[in-house]
Coordinates of C-alpha atoms in Angstrom, one line a residue:
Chain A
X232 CA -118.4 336.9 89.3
X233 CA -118.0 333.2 90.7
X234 CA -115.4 332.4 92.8
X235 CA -114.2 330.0 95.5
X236 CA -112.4 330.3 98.3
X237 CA -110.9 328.0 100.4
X238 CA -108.5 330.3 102.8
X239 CA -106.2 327.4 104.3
X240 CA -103.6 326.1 101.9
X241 CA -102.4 323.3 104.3
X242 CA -104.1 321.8 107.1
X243 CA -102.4 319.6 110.2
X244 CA -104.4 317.3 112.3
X245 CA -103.6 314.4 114.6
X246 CA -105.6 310.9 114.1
X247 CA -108.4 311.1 115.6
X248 CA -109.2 314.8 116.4
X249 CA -111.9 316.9 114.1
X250 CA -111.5 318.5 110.3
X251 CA -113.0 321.1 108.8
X252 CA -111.6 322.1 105.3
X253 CA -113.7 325.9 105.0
X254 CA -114.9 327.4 101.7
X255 CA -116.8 330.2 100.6
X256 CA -118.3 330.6 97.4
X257 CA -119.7 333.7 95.5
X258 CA -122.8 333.7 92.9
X259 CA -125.4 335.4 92.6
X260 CA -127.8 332.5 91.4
X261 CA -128.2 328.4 93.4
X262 CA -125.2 326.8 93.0
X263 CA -124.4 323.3 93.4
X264 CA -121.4 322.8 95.5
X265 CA -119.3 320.1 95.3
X266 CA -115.8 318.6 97.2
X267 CA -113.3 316.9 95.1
X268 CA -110.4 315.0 96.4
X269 CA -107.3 314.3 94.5
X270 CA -105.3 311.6 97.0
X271 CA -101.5 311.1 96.0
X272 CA -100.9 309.6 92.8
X273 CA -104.5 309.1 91.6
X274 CA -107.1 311.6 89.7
X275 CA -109.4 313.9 91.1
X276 CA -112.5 312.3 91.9
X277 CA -116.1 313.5 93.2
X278 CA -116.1 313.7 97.3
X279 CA -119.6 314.4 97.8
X280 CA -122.3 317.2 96.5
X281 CA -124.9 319.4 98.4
X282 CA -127.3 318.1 96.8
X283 CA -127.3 314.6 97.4
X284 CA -127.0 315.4 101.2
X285 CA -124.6 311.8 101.7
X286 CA -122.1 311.7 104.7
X287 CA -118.9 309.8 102.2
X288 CA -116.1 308.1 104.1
X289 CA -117.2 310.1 107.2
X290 CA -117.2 313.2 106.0
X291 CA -120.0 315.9 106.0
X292 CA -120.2 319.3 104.3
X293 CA -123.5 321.6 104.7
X294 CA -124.4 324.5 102.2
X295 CA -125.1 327.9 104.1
X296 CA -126.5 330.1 102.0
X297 CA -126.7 333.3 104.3
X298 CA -122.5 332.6 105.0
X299 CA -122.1 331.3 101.2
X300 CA -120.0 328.4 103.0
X301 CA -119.9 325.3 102.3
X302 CA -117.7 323.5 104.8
X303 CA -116.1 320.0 105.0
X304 CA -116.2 318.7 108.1
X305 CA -115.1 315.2 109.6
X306 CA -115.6 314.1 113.2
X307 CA -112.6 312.1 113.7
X308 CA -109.4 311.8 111.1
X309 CA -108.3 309.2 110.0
X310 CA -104.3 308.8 108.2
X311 CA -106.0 308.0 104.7
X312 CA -107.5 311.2 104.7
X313 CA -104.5 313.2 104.0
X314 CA -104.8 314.3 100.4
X315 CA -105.9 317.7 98.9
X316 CA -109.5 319.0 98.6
X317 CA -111.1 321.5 96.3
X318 CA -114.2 322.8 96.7
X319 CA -115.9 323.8 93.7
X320 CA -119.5 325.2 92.1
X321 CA -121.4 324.5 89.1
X322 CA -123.3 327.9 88.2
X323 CA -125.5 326.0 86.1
X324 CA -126.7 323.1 88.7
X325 CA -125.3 320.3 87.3
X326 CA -121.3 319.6 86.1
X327 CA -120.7 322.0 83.4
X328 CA -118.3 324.4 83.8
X329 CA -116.7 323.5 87.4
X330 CA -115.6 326.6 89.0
X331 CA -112.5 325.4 91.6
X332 CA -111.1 326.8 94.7
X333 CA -107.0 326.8 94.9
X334 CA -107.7 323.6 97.3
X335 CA -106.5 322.4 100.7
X336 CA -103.8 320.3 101.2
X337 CA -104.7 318.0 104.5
X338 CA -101.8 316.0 106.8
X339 CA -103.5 313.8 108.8
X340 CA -100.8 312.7 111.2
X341 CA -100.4 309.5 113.5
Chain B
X189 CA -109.6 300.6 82.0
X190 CA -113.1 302.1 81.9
X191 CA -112.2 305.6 83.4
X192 CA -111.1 308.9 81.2
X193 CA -107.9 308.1 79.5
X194 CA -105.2 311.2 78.4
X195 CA -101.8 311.0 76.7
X196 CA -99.3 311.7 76.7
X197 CA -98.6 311.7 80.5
X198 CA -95.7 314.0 80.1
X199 CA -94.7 316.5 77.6
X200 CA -92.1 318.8 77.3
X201 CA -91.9 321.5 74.8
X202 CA -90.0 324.4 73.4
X203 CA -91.1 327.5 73.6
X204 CA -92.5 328.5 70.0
X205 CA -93.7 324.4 69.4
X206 CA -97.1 323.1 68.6
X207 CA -98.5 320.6 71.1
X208 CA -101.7 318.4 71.1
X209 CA -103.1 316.3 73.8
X210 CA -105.4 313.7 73.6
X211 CA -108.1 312.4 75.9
X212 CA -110.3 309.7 75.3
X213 CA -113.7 310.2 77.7
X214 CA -115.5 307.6 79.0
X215 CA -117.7 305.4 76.9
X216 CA -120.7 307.2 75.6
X217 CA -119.9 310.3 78.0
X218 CA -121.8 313.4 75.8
X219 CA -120.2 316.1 78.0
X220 CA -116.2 316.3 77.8
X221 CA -114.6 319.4 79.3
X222 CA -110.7 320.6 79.7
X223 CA -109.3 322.2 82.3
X224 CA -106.3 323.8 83.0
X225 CA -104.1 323.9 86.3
X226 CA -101.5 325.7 86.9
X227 CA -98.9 325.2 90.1
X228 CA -100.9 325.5 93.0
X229 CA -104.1 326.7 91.7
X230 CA -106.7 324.8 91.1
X231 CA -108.1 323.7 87.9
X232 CA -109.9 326.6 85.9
X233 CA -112.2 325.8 83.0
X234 CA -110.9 325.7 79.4
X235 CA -114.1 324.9 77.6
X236 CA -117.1 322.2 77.4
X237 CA -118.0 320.4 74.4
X238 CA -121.2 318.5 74.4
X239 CA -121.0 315.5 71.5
X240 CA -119.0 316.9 69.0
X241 CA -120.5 320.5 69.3
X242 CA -118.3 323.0 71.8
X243 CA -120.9 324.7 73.5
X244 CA -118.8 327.0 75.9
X245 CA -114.6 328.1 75.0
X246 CA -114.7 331.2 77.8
X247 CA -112.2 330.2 79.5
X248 CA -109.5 329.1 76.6
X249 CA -106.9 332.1 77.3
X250 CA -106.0 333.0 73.5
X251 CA -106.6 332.0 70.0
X252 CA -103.7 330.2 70.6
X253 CA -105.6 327.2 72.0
X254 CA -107.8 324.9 70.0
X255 CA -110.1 322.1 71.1
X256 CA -112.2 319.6 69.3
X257 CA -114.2 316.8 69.5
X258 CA -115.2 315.9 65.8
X259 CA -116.6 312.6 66.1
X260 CA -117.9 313.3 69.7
X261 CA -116.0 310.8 71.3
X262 CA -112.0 311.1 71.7
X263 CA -110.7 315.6 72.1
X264 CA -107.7 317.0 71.1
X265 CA -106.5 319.6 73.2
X266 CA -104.0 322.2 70.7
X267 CA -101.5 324.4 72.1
X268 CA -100.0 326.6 68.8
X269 CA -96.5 328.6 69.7
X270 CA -96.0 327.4 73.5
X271 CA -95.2 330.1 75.7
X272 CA -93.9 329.3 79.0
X273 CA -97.1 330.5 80.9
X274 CA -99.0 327.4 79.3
X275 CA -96.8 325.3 81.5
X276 CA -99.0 323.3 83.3
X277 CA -101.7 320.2 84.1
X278 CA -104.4 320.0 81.1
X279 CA -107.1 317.7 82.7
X280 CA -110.1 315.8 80.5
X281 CA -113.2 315.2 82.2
X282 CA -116.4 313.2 81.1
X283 CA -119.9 313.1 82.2
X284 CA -122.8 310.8 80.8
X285 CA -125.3 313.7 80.7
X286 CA -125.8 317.5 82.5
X287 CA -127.7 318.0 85.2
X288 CA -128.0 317.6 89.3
X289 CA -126.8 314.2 89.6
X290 CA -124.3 314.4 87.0
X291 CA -120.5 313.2 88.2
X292 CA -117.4 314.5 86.1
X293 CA -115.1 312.0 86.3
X294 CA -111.1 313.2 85.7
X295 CA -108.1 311.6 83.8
X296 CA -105.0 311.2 84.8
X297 CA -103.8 314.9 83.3
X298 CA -101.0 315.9 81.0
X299 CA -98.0 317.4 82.8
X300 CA -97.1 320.4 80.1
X301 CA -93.7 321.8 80.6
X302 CA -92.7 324.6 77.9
X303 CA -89.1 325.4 78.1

């Protein structure tokens, strides 16, 4: 079965300090993983993919296949960061059929 | 306005009424999809439709739900009989083609509330 995890429902940082928004996937195949961020108000929108390996307003996120994780991660907060994050897979490798954690809703305060 | 476009915004239903929800993809998009998210959750997959042929409707929960894309552009989303479990956001995506590099880009969502 496929299924994401993402085990912290809210997540409270201080400007400035580190992030890291955890998931963990299952699949038996290569999935692609992706983040998603919905920010208040506006759509859900492509964060960044495993694939394409890009660091996207300063965040990070690494696949590891022998934990099945594939973490967000930012150095430093900043306040326009608070929104909430879903991590998701594609079974097939590309878009179809997005399978989406329960997401992560980050505070990012001053 | 160039991104995926769904209406209405809002809907409230009684329980027992017929619903449909439009969403009008981005411009020459062949992939559409429809999810479904529920308080909370995340969004969980309704069913993919590539041009006008549906290719995957796994995840639509009963018979009750209908989806179609018969000139492969703008979908209709039907909801026969609302029960007060289908209370939720229906999201549209789009994407241009399948594969690796392919971003799905989101609408806005229908906000479903079945009384």
């Amino acid at each position: 079965a496929q299924r994401v995890t993402q085990p912290e429902k809210l997540l409270s940082v201080f400007k400035g300090a580190p992030v890291e928004l955890k998931c963990n996937y299952s699949y038996s195949g290569s999935p692609e993983l992706f983040w998603y961020v919905q920010y208040s108000r506006q759509r859900l929108q492509l964060l960044l993919r495993h694939i394409s390996r890009e660091s996207i307003k300063g965040f990070t996120a690494d696949l590891n296949k022998g934990e099945t994780s594939f973490h967000l991660k930012k150095p430093f907060a900043q306040e326009e960061d608070s929104a909430m994050y879903y991590c998701a897979l594609s079974p097939q490798g590309g878009s179809e059929k997005l399978v989406f954690g329960k997401g992560t809703k980050l505070t990012v305060n001053p | 306005g160039a991104g995926v476009s769904q209406s209405p915004r809002y809907k409230v239903a009684k329980r027992g009424q017929d619903v449909a929800l439009r969403c009008d993809p981005i411009s020459g998009h062949v992939s559409l999809f429809w999810y479904q998210q529920a308080l909370g959750q995340g969004p969980e997959f309704l069913t993919y439709f590539q041009n006008e042929a549906q290719l995957d409707k796994s995840g639509l929960p009963s018979d009750r739900f209908f989806a179609e894309r018969p000139e492969g552009s703008v979908s209709t989303l039907k909801i026969q009989r609302t029960q007060q479990e289908d209370s939720a956001v229906y999201l549209c995506a789009s994407s241009s083609v399948g594969g690796a590099n392919t971003e799905a880009f989101f609408g806005q969502g229908t906000r479903l509330t079945v009384v």
